[in-house]
XYZ file of C-alpha atoms in Angstrom:
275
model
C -2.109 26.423 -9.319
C -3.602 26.179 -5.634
C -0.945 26.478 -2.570
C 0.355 22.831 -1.355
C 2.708 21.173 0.864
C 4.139 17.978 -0.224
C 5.879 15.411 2.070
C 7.006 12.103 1.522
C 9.099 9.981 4.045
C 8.411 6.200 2.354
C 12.142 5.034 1.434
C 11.735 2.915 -1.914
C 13.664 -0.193 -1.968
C 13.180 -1.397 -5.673
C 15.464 -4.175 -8.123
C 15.826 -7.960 -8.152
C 16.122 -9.334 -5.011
C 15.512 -7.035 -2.805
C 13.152 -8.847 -0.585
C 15.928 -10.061 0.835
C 16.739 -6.946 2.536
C 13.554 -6.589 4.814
C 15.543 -7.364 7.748
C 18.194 -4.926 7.810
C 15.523 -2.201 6.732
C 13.245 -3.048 9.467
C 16.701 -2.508 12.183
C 17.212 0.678 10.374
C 13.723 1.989 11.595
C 13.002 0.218 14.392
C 14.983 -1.333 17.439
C 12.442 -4.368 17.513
C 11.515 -7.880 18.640
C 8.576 -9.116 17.588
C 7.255 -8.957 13.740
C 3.629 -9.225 12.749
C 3.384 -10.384 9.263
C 0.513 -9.104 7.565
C -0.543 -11.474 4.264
C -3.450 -13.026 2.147
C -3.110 -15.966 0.626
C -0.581 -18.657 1.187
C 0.462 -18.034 -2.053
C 4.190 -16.187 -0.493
C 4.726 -19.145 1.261
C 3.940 -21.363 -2.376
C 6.306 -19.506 -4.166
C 9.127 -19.167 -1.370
C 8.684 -15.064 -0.429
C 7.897 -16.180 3.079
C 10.904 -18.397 3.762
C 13.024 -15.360 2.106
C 11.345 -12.967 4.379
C 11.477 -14.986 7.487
C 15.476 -15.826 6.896
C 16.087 -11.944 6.529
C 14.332 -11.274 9.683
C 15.947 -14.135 11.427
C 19.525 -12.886 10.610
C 18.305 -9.611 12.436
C 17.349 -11.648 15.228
C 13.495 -10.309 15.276
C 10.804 -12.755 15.998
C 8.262 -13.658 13.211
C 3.892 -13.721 14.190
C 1.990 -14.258 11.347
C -1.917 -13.010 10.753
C -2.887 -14.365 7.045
C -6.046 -14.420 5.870
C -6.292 -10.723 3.937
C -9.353 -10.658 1.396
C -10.135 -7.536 -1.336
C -11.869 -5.233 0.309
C -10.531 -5.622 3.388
C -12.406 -5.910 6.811
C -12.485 -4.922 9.632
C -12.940 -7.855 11.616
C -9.527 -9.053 10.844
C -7.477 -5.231 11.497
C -9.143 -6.123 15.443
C -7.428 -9.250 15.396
C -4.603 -8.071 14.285
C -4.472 -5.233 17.223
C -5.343 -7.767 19.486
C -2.349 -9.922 18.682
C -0.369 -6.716 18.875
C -1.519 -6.110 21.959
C -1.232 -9.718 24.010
C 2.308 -10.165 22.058
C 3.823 -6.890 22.054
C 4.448 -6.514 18.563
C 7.275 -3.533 17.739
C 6.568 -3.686 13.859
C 4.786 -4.564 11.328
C 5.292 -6.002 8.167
C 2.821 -6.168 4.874
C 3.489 -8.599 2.519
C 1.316 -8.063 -0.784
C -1.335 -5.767 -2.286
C -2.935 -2.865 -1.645
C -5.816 -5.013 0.826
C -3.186 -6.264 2.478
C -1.250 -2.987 3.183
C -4.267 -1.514 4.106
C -5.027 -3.953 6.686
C -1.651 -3.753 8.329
C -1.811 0.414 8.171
C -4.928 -0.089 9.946
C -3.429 -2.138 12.434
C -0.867 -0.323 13.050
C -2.621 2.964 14.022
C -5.424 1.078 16.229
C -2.661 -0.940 18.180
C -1.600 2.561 19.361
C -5.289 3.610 19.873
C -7.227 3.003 23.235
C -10.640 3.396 21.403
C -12.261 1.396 18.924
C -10.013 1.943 15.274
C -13.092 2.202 13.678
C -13.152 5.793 15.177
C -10.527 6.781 12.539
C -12.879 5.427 9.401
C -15.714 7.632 10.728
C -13.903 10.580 11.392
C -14.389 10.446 15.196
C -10.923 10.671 16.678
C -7.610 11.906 14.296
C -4.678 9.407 14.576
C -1.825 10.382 16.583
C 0.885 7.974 16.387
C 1.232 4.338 14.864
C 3.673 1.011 15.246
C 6.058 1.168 12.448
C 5.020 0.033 9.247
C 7.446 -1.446 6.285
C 5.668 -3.144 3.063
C 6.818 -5.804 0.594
C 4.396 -5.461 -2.254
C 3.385 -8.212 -4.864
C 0.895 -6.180 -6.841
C 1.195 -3.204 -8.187
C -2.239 -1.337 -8.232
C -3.812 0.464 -4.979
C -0.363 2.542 -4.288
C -1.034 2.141 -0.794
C 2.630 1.351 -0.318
C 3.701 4.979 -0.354
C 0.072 6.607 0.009
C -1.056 8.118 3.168
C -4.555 5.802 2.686
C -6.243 2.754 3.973
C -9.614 1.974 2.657
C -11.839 -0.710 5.143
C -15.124 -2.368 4.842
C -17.024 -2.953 8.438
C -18.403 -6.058 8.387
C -21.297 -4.751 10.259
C -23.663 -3.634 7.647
C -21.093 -3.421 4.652
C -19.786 -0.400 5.154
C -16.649 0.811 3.473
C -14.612 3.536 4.366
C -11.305 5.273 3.946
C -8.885 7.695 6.259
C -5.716 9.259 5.278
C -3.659 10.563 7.498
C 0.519 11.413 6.370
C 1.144 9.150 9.585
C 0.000 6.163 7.546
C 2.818 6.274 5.113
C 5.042 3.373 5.752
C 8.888 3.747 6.737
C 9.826 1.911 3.490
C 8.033 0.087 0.401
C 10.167 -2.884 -1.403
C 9.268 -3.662 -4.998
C 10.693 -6.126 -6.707
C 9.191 -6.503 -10.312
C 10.132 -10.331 -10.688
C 7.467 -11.109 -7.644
C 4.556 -9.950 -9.709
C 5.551 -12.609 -12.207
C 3.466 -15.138 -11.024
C 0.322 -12.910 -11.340
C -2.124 -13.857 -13.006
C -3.164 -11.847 -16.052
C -6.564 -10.423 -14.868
C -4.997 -9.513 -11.075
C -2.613 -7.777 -13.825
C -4.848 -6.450 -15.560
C -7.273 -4.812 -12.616
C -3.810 -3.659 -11.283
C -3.472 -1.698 -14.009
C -6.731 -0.247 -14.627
C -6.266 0.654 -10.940
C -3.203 2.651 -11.334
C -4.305 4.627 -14.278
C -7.594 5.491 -12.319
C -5.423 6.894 -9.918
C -3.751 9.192 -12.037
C -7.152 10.136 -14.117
C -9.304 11.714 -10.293
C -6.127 14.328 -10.289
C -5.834 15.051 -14.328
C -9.087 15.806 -14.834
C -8.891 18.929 -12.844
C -10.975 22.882 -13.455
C -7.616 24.214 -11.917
C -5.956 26.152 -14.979
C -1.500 26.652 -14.622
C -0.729 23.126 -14.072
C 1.131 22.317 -16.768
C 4.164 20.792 -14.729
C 2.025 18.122 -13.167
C 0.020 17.558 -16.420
C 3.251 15.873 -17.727
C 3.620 13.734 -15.023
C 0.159 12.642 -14.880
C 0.425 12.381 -18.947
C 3.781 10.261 -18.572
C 2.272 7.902 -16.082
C -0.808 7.169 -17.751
C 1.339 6.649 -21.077
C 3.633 4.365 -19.124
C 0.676 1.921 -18.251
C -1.068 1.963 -21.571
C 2.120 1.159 -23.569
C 3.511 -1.541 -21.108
C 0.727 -3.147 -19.801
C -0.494 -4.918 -22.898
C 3.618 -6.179 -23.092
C 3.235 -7.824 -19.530
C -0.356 -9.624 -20.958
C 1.559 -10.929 -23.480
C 4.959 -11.888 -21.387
C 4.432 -12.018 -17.421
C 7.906 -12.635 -17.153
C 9.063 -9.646 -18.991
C 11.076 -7.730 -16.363
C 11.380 -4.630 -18.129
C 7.056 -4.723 -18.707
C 6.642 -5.300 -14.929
C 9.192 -2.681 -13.752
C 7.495 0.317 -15.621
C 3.982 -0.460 -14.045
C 5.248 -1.503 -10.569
C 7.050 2.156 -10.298
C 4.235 3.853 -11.982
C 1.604 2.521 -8.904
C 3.404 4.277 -6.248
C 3.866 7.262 -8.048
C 0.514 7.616 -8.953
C -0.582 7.528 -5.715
C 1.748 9.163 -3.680
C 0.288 12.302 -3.555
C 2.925 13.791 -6.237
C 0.663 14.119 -8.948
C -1.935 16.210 -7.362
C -0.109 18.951 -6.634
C -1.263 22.308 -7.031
C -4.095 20.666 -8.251
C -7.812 20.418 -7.285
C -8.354 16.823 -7.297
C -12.215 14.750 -7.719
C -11.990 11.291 -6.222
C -16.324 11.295 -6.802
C -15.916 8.158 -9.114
C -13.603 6.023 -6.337
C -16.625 7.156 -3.662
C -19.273 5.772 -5.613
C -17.125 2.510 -5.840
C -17.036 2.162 -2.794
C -20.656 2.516 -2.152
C -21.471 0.207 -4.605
């Protein structure tokens, strides 16, 4: 087992309802005003997530912008808009509501609001990041992990080009999961999501390090989580008890937990994003 330090600060919010709470966890990290709202689709506001999250926030007294408009495989294009806003409106936080693109985005923003260069920098490696707005997540899919990893992956849309930076500054202040918001998935964003999370765990157990036994079981126990409960959730996308096993297991495979000690590959997720 190789020497490692390990640090976590992403406070996990998860149960039923829970959304609800963004507000008062938002005042517990930050003494803000303004909100940027990260999202995709308008989906959040079809299903009523958005008028849940905006009446938490308004009980708080914080002010709501919203930047929608997140696609897979984010871009970059959209992360300067999003510092821009930051920027003219003096945002204080910032708030990602949905997957891993969309949490990506927002980290992105985040860190280039606070960033008198170009935040393109960061993706190649130019400049390290220093400091960041405050970041909280409400996710709807579990599959990247990026809600308690220290990763956000970006394409340029300048030639394609898709890159990643991780950084333990990136980790958000606090990650809310509620299972029964992934309900409405449908069963091949499911699916991916959970071919996602199991790729995860596979770039750390597939290791030439010998004396990791302790971290083979967790990497054993995750993968064995998603292959027993993810054909249950195909079956029943409303069964809670399904959807709660794989929405923990994403984090946790991701979180940097399960490569400890270990050396680690990550060639396959490279050539993924090349292709």
């Amino acid at each position: 087992m190789i020497n490692f330090e390990f640090s976590n600060t992403t406070e996990i919010v998860f149960g039923k309802g829970t959304q609800e709470q963004v507000g008062e966890k938002i005042r517990k990290y930050s003494d803000c005003n303004k909100v940027l709202v990260v999202y995709g689709s308008d989906r959040i506001k079809k299903n009523g997530l958005f008028d849940a999250v905006s009446s938490s926030l308004k009980q708080q007294k914080i002010d709501i912008l919203e930047l929608g408009g997140v696609k897979p495989n984010p871009r970059l294009s959209l992360v300067r808009r999003g510092i821009e806003i930051c920027r003219n409106e003096k945002i204080d936080f910032i708030l990602a509501v949905g997957g891993g693109s969309v949490i990506d985005t927002a980290k992105a923003i985040a860190a280039g609001a606070c960033y008198e260069g170009d935040v393109w920098d960061f993706f190649e490696h130019k400049t390290p990041i220093t400091h960041m707005l405050p970041l909280g997540v409400i996710s709807t899919i579990p599959a990247t992990g990026s809600e308690a990893s220290d990763t956000s992956v970006m394409t340029n849309d300048d030639g394609q080009i898709k890159r990643h930076i991780a950084d333990i500054i990136l980790r958000p202040s606090f990650a809310i999961l509620n299972p029964e918001l992934t309900y409405t998935l449908p069963p091949y964003q499911t699916a991916v999501g959970g071919v996602d999370i199991f790729s995860h765990v596979v770039e750390r157990y597939f290791t030439q390090e010998p004396d990791v036994d302790y971290t083979d079981r967790l990497c054993e126990a995750t993968m064995k989580t998603v292959i027993e409960n993810l054909p249950k959730v195909m079956e029943n996308g409303k069964n809670y008890a399904a959807r709660a096993e794989i929405m923990l297991a994403a984090p946790w495979a991701q979180n940097g937990l399960l490569g400890t000690g270990r050396i680690e590959d990550w060639g396959s997720h490279m050539m993924g994003h090349e292709i």
